[in-house]
XYZ file of C-alpha atoms in Angstrom:
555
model
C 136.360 126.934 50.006
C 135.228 127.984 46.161
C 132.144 126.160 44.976
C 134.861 124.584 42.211
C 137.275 123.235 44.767
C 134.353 121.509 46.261
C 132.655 120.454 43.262
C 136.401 118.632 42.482
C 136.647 117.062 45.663
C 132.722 115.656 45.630
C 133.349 114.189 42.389
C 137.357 112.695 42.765
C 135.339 109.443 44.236
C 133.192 109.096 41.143
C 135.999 109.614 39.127
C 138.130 107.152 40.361
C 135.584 104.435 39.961
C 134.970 105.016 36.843
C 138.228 105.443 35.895
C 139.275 101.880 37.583
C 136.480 100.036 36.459
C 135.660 101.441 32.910
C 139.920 102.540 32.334
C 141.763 99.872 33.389
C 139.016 96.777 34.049
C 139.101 96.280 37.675
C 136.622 94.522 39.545
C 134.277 96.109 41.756
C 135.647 94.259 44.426
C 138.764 95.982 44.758
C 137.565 99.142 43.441
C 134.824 99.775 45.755
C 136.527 99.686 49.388
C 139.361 102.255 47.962
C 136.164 104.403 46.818
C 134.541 104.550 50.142
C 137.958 104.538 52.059
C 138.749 108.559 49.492
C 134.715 109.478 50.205
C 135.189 109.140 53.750
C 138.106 110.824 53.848
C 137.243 113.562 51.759
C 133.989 114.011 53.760
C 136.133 114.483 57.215
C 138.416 116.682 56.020
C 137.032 118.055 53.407
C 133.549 118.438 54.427
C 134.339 118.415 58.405
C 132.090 115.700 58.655
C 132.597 113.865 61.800
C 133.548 110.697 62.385
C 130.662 109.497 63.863
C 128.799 110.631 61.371
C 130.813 108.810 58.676
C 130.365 105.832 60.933
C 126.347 106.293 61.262
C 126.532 106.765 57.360
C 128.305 103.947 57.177
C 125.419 101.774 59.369
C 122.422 103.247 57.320
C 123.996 101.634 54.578
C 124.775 98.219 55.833
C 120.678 98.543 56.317
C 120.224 99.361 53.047
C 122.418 96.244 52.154
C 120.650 93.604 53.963
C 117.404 94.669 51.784
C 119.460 94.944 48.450
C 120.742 91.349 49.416
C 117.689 89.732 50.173
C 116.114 90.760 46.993
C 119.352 89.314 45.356
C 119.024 86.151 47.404
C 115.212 86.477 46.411
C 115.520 86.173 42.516
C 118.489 83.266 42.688
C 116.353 81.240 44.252
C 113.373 81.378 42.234
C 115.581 81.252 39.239
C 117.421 78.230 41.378
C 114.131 76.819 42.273
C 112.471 76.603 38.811
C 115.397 75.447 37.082
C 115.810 72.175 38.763
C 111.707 72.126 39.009
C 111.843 71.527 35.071
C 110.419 74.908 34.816
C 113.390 77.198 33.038
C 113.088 74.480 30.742
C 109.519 74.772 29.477
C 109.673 78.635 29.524
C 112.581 78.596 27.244
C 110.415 76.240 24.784
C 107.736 78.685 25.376
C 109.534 81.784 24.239
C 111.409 79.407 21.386
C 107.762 78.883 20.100
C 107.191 82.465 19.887
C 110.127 82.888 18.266
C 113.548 81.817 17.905
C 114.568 85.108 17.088
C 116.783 86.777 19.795
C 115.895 90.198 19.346
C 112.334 89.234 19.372
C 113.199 87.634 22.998
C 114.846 91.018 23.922
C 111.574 92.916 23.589
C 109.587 90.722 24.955
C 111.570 89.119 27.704
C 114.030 92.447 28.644
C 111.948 95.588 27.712
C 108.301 94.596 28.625
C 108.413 92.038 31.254
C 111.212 93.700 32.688
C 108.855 96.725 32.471
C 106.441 95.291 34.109
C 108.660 93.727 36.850
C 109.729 97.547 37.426
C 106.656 99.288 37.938
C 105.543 96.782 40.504
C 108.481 96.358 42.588
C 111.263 98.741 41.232
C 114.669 98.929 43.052
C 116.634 97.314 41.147
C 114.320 93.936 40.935
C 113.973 93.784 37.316
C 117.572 93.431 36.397
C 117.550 90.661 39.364
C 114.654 89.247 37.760
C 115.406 89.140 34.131
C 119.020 88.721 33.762
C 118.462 85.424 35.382
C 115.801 84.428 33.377
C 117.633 85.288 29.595
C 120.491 83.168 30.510
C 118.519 80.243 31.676
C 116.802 81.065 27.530
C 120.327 80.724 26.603
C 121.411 84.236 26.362
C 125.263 84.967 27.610
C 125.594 85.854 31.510
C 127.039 89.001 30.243
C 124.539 90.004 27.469
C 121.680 89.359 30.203
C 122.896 91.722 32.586
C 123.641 94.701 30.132
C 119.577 93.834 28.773
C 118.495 93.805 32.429
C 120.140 96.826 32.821
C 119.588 98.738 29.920
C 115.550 97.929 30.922
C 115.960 100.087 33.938
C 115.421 103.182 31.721
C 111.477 104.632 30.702
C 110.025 102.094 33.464
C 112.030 103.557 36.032
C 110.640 107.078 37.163
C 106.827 105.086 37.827
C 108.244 102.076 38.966
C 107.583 100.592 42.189
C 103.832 101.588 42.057
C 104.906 105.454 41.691
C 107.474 105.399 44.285
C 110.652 107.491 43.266
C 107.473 110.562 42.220
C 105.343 110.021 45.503
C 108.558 109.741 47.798
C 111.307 111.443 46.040
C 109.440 114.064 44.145
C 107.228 115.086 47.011
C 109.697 114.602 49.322
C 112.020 116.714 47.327
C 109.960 119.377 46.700
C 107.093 119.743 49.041
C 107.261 122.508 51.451
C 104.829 124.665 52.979
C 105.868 127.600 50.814
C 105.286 126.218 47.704
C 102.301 124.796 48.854
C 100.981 128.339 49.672
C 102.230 130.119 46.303
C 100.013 127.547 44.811
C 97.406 127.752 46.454
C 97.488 131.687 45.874
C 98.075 130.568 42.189
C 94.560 128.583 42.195
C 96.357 125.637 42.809
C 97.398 122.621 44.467
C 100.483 120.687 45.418
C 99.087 117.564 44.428
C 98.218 119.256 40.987
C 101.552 120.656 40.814
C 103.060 117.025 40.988
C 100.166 115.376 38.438
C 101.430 118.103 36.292
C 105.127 116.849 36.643
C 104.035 113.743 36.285
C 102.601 114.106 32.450
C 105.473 115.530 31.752
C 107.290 112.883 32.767
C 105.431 110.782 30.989
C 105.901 112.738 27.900
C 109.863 113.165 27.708
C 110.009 109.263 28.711
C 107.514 108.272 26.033
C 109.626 110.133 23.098
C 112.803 108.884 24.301
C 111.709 106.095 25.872
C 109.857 104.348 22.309
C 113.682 103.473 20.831
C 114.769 101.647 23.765
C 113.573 98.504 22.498
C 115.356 99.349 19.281
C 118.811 100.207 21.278
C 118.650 96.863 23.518
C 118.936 95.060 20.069
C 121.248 96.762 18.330
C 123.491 96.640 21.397
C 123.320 93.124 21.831
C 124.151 92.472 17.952
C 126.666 94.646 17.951
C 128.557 93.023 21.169
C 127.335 89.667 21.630
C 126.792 88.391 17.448
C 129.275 86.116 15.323
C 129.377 89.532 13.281
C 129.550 91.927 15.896
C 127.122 93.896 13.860
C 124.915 97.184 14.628
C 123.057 96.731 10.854
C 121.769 93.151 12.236
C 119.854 95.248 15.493
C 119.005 97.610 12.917
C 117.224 94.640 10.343
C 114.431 94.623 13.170
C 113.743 98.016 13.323
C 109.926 98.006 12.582
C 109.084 95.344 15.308
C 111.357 97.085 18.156
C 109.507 100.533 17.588
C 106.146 98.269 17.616
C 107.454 97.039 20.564
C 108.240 100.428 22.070
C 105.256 101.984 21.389
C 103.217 99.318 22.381
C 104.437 100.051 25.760
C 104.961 103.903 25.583
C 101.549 104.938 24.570
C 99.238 103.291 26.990
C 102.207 104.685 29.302
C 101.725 107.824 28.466
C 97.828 108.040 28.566
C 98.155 106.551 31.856
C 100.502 109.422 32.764
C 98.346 112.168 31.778
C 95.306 110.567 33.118
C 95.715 108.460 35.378
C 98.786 109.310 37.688
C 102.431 108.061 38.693
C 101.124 104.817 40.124
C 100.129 103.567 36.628
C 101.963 104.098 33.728
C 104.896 100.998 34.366
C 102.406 99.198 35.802
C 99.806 98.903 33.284
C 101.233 99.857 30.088
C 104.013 97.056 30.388
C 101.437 94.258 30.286
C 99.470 95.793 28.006
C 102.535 96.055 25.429
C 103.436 92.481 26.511
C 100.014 91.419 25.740
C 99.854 93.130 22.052
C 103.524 92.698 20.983
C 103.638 88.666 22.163
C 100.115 88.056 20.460
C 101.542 89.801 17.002
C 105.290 87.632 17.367
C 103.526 84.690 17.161
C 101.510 86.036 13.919
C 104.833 86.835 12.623
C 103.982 90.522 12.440
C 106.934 92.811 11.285
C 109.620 89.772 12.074
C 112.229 90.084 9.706
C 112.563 86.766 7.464
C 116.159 85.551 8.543
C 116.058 84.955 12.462
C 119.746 86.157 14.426
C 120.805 83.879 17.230
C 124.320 84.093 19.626
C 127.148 81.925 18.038
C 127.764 78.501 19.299
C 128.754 78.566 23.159
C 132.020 77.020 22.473
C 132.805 80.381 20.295
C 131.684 82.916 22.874
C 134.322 84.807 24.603
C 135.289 83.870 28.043
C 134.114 87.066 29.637
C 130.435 86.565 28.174
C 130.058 83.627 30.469
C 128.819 83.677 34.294
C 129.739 80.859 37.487
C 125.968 79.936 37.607
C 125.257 76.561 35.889
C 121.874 76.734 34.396
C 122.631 74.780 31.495
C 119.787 72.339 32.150
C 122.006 69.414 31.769
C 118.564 67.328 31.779
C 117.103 68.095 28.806
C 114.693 64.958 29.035
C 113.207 65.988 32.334
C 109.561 66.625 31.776
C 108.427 69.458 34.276
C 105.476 71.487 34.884
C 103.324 72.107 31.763
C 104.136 76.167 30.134
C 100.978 77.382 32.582
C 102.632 75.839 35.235
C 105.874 77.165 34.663
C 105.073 80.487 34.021
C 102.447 80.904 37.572
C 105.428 81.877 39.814
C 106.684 85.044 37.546
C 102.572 85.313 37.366
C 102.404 85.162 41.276
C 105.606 87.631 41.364
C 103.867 90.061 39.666
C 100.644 89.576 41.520
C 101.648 89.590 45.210
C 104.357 92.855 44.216
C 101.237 94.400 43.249
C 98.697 93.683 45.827
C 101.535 94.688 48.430
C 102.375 97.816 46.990
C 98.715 99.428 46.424
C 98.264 101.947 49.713
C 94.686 101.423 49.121
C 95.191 97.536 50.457
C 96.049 96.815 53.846
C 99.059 94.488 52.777
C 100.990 97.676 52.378
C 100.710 99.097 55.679
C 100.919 95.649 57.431
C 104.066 94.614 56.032
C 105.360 98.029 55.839
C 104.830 98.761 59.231
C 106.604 95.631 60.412
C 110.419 97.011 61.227
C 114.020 96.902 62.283
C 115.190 100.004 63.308
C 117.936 102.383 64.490
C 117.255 105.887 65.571
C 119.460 108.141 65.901
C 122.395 106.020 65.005
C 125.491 106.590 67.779
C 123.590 109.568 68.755
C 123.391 111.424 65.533
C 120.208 112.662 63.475
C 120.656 109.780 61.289
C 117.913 106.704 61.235
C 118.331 103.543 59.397
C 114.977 101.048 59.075
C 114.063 97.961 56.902
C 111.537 96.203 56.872
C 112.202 92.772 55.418
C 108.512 91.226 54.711
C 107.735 94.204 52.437
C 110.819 93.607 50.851
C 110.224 92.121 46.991
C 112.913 89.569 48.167
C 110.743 88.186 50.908
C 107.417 87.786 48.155
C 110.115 85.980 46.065
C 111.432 83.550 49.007
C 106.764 83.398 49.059
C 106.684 82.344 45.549
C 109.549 79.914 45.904
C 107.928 77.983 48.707
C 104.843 77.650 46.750
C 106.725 76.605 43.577
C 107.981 74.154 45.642
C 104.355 72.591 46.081
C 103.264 73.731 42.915
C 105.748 72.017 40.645
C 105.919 68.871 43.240
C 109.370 69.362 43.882
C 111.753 66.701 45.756
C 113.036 68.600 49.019
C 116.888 67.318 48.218
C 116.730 69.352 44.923
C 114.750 72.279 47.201
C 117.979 72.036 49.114
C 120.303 72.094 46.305
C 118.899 75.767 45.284
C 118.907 77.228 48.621
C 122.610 76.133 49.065
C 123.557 77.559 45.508
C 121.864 81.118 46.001
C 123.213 81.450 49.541
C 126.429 80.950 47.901
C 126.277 83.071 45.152
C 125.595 86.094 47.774
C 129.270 86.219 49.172
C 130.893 88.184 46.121
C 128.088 90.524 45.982
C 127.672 91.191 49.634
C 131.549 92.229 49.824
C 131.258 94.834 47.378
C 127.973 96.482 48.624
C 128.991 96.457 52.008
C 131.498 99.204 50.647
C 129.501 100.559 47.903
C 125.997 101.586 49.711
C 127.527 103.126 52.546
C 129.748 105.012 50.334
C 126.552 106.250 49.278
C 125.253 107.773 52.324
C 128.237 109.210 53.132
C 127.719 111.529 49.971
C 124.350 111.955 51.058
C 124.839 112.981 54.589
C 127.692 114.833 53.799
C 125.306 117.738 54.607
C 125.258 117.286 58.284
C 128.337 119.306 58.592
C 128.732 121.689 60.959
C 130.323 124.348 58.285
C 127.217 125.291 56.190
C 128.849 123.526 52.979
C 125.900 122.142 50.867
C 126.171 118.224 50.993
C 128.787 116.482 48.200
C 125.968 115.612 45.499
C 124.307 119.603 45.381
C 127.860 121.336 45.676
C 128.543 119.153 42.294
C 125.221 120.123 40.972
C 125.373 123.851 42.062
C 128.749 123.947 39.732
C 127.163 122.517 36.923
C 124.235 124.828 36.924
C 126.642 127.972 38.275
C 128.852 126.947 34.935
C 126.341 126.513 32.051
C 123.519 129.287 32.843
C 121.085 129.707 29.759
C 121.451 126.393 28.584
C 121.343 124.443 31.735
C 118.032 122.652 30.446
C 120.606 120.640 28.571
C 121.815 119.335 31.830
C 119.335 118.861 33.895
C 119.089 115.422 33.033
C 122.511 114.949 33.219
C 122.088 116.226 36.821
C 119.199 113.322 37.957
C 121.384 110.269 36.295
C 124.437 111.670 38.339
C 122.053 111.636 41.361
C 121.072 108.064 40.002
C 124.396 106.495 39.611
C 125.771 107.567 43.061
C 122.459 106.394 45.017
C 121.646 103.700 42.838
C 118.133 104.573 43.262
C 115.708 107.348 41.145
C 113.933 108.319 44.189
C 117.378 109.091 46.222
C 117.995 111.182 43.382
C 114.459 112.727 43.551
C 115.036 113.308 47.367
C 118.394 114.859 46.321
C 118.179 117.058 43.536
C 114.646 117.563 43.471
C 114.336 120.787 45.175
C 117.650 122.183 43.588
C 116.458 122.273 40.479
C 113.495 123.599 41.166
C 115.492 126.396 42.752
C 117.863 126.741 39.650
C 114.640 127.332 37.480
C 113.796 130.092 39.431
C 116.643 131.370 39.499
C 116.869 131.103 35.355
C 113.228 132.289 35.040
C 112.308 128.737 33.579
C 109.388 126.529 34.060
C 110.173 124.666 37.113
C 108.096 121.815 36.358
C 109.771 121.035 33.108
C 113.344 120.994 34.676
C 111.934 118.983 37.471
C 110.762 116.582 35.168
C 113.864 116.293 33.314
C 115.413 115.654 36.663
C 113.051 112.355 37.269
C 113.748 111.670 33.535
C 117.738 111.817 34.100
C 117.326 109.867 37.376
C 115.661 107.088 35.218
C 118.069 106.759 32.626
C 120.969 106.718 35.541
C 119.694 103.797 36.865
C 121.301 101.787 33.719
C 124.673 102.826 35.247
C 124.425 102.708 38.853
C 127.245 100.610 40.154
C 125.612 98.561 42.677
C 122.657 97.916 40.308
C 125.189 96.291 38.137
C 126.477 94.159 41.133
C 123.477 93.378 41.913
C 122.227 91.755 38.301
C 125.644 90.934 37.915
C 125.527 88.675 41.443
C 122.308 86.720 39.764
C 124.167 85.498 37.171
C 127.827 84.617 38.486
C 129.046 87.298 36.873
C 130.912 89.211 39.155
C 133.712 91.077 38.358
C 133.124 92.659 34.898
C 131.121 95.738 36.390
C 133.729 97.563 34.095
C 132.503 95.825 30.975
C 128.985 95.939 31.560
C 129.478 99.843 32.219
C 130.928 100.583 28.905
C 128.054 99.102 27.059
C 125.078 100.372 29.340
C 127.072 103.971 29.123
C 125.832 104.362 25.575
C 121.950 104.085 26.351
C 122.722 106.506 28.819
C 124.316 109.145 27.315
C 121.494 108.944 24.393
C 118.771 109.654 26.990
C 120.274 112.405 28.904
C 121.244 113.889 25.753
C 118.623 113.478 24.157
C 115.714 114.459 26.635
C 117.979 117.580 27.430
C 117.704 118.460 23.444
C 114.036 118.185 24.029
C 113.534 120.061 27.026
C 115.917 123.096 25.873
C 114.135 123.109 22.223
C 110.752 123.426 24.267
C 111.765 126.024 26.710
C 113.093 128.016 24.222
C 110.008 127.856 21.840
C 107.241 128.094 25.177
């Protein structure tokens, strides 16, 4: 079978998706079972992939589900929990006093927080976290979710403590040939990766400093009375303070410090800086922009969950108070995530698992107390003490997130183990490189000299089938380390393009958006959030691929 026939058939699932959700508006939960239903059948006959693989696949990603849920269930409840502790109510105050200004609120709120959020916990959480939180502020369901998303961008290749560069780069690339040339060369592997890593850090800080700038304009230019790009555009000078308030300690700590650091501590750094000068009024334009009424927004803007904090009387904890369980959040995702803690290993260690699933090579394993959901269900019971909660309204918020889990379970119960399918489509017994690297082998087979271009391109594809920039990593890592070889290029550049790519794909990775979308009631415009968060996207691919061909070409 030609490497073009295969390429077509790996990427008819994608296409279809897109096609139905983006094309004609379907929701996810019809779209999703046909797309696993044409994967699976393309991987057995196309692929010769057994059934029992398929079915194994299929398993590993009903794992994968259960930990994607729980850190659903995780953030609805806290969101839940501190909304009928008073709390949603004094945080919105608090970021009212800052200021009113909802593009102010973006940066802050979205970009750093959400920042922040991501390089402690990663997968996904920050969208879960924040979405939630910017409609309880009075933001639209649907405006939240394309911020949250749109946030898993620069963050994204250090989040989770370094994660999708110490598993999926290393496990990508790291092989005891390279290792040798290296050492031959006078070098290292872990060398090798700090070098990837600043350049990581470089491409992301570049692109990465006009995210701020492209949250805002998006959201005036879909979600304002005027429908407006100029308004976004009126705020210009704070958004690139507030992107380089972030970017640059993220870059110092990418050159310096390593791939643990630069989400970690350049978000709070920025949030520290850019929050102190908001409330000095520094670079705020004079007029402040705000959503239309509610009764003018559009039906589709709005989600099921009812956070409209009917009582507006009801006192709550003071802002310190209300602001200790995000605070906690943060903490405990952090103290559970350093390797040089024994938290880590503890919880970690602590498993479910399947070996050898129906007798195949593949595994499936979570392990639920490491899980950010389970810190969040932590933080929830302590809120409940903290903010002297009644137990009957305790009640009321674990019945409405348990609730709000059905839509979102149905649709990645067909969406993640369509996923592994196109990752294990490998184990054939035919030679035939698995679904995602025959589509990347065309790509790279197709463009030649300027394949820098689309190397990017490459990771976000990786990104938006797995949902995750480390599966992409794992992926894709290694092939394009082989295609720069091949194209006498720099292989750590085009390697760290890939991680850059994988980043940006996060803000279109299907079950990220059912995920944020699940937090929020929302389900059901996947479509709609996709055309929006598709923009963001194709500027960073684009852009970073601009960069790294410009460089390669001039090195």
């Amino acid at each position: 079978m030609s490497l073009s026939l295969l390429a077509l058939l790996a990427v008819l699932p994608i296409l279809a998706s897109a096609i139905l959700l983006v094309g004609f508006r379907m929701p996810a939960k019809t779209v999703m079972p046909l797309a696993f239903i044409l994967t699976a059948i393309i991987a057995y006959f196309g692929w010769e992939l057994s059934f029992t693989d398929i079915a194994a696949s299929t398993i590993q990603g009903l794992f994968i589900t259960f930990d994607i849920l729980f850190i659903i269930f995780g953030a609805i409840l806290l969101l839940n929990v501190l909304k009928y502790s008073g709390a949603v109510r004094v945080i919105r105050l608090g970021f009212t006093d800052i200021s009113p200004d909802r593009r102010v609120q973006v940066v802050i709120i979205a970009w750093l927080f959400g920042s922040f959020i991501e390089g402690a916990a990663g997968f996904g959480t920050p969208a879960a976290i924040v979405a939630p939180l910017m409609v309880a502020l009075g933001f639209p369901a649907l405006a939240a979710v394309v911020m949250g998303m749109m946030v898993q961008s620069t963050a994204v290749t250090f989040g989770a403590v370094g994660t999708p560069v110490l598993v999926g780069l290393r496990g990508g690339l790291f092989s005891e040939g390279l290792e040798t040339d290296l050492i031959a060369a006078g070098s290292s592997f872990p060398e090798y990766l700090q070098l990837i890593t600043g350049n990581i850090a470089i491409f992301h800080a570049i692109a990465g400093t006009l995210m701020p700038l492209f949250m805002v304009c998006v959201m005036t230019r879909y979600f304002g009375a005027n429908k407006s790009w100029k308004e976004g555009l009126q705020i210009f000078p704070f958004a690139l303070f507030g992107g380089l308030a972030f970017t640059i300690p993220y870059l110092l700590n990418g050159l310096f410090l390593g791939p643990e650091f630069p989400s970690l501590l350049g978000a709070p750094i920025g949030l520290l800086i850019v929050t102190a000068a908001a409330r000095r009024g520094f670079l705020l334009p004079k007029e402040s922009w705000d959503f239309p009424p509610k009764k003018d927004w559009e039906t589709d803007w709005l989600g099921k969950i009812d956070i409209s904090l009917k009582n507006e009387e009801q006192q709550g904890p003071n802002l310190l108070l209300a602001w200790i369980p995000y605070v906690l959040v943060g903490v405990l995702l952090v103290l559970t995530r350093l390797s040089q803690l024994p938290l880590k290993a503890f919880l970690s260690n602590l498993k479910i698992s399947w070996e050898s699933i129906l007798g195949t090579g593949i595994n499936a394993a979570t392990a639920p107390l490491y899980l950010p959901g389970a810190i969040l269900v932590v933080v929830c019971i302590i809120t409940f003490y903290l903010h002297k909660m009644r137990a009957e309204d305790f009640k009321k918020a674990l019945g409405e997130s348990a609730r709000m889990l059905l839509g979102a379970g149905f649709v990645l119960v067909f969406t993640v183990p369509m996923v592994r399918i196109y990752i294990n489509s490998g184990l054939n017994t035919t030679d035939l490189p698995a679904m995602p690297i025959a589509m990347a082998e065309w790509v790279a087979a197709s463009v030649g000299a300027i394949y820098p271009l689309f190397a990017p391109s490459i990771g976000a594809l990786g990104a938006f089938i797995a949902g995750s920039n480390t599966v992409s990593n794992l992926m894709f890592s290694l092939f394009q380390f082989g295609v720069a070889e091949r194209l006498a290029m720099p292989a750590n550049i085009i390697v760290a393009m890939q991680a850059v790519g994988a980043a940006a794909g996060n803000m279109i990775a299907i079950h990220n958006v059912v995920a944020a979308s699940a937090t929020v009631g929302l389900l059901g415009q996947e479509g709609n959030i996709l055309r929006k968060t598709i923009i963001p996207t194709l500027y960073y691919v684009f852009f970073v691929g601009l960069m790294g061909l410009i460089f390669l070409q001039f090195s």
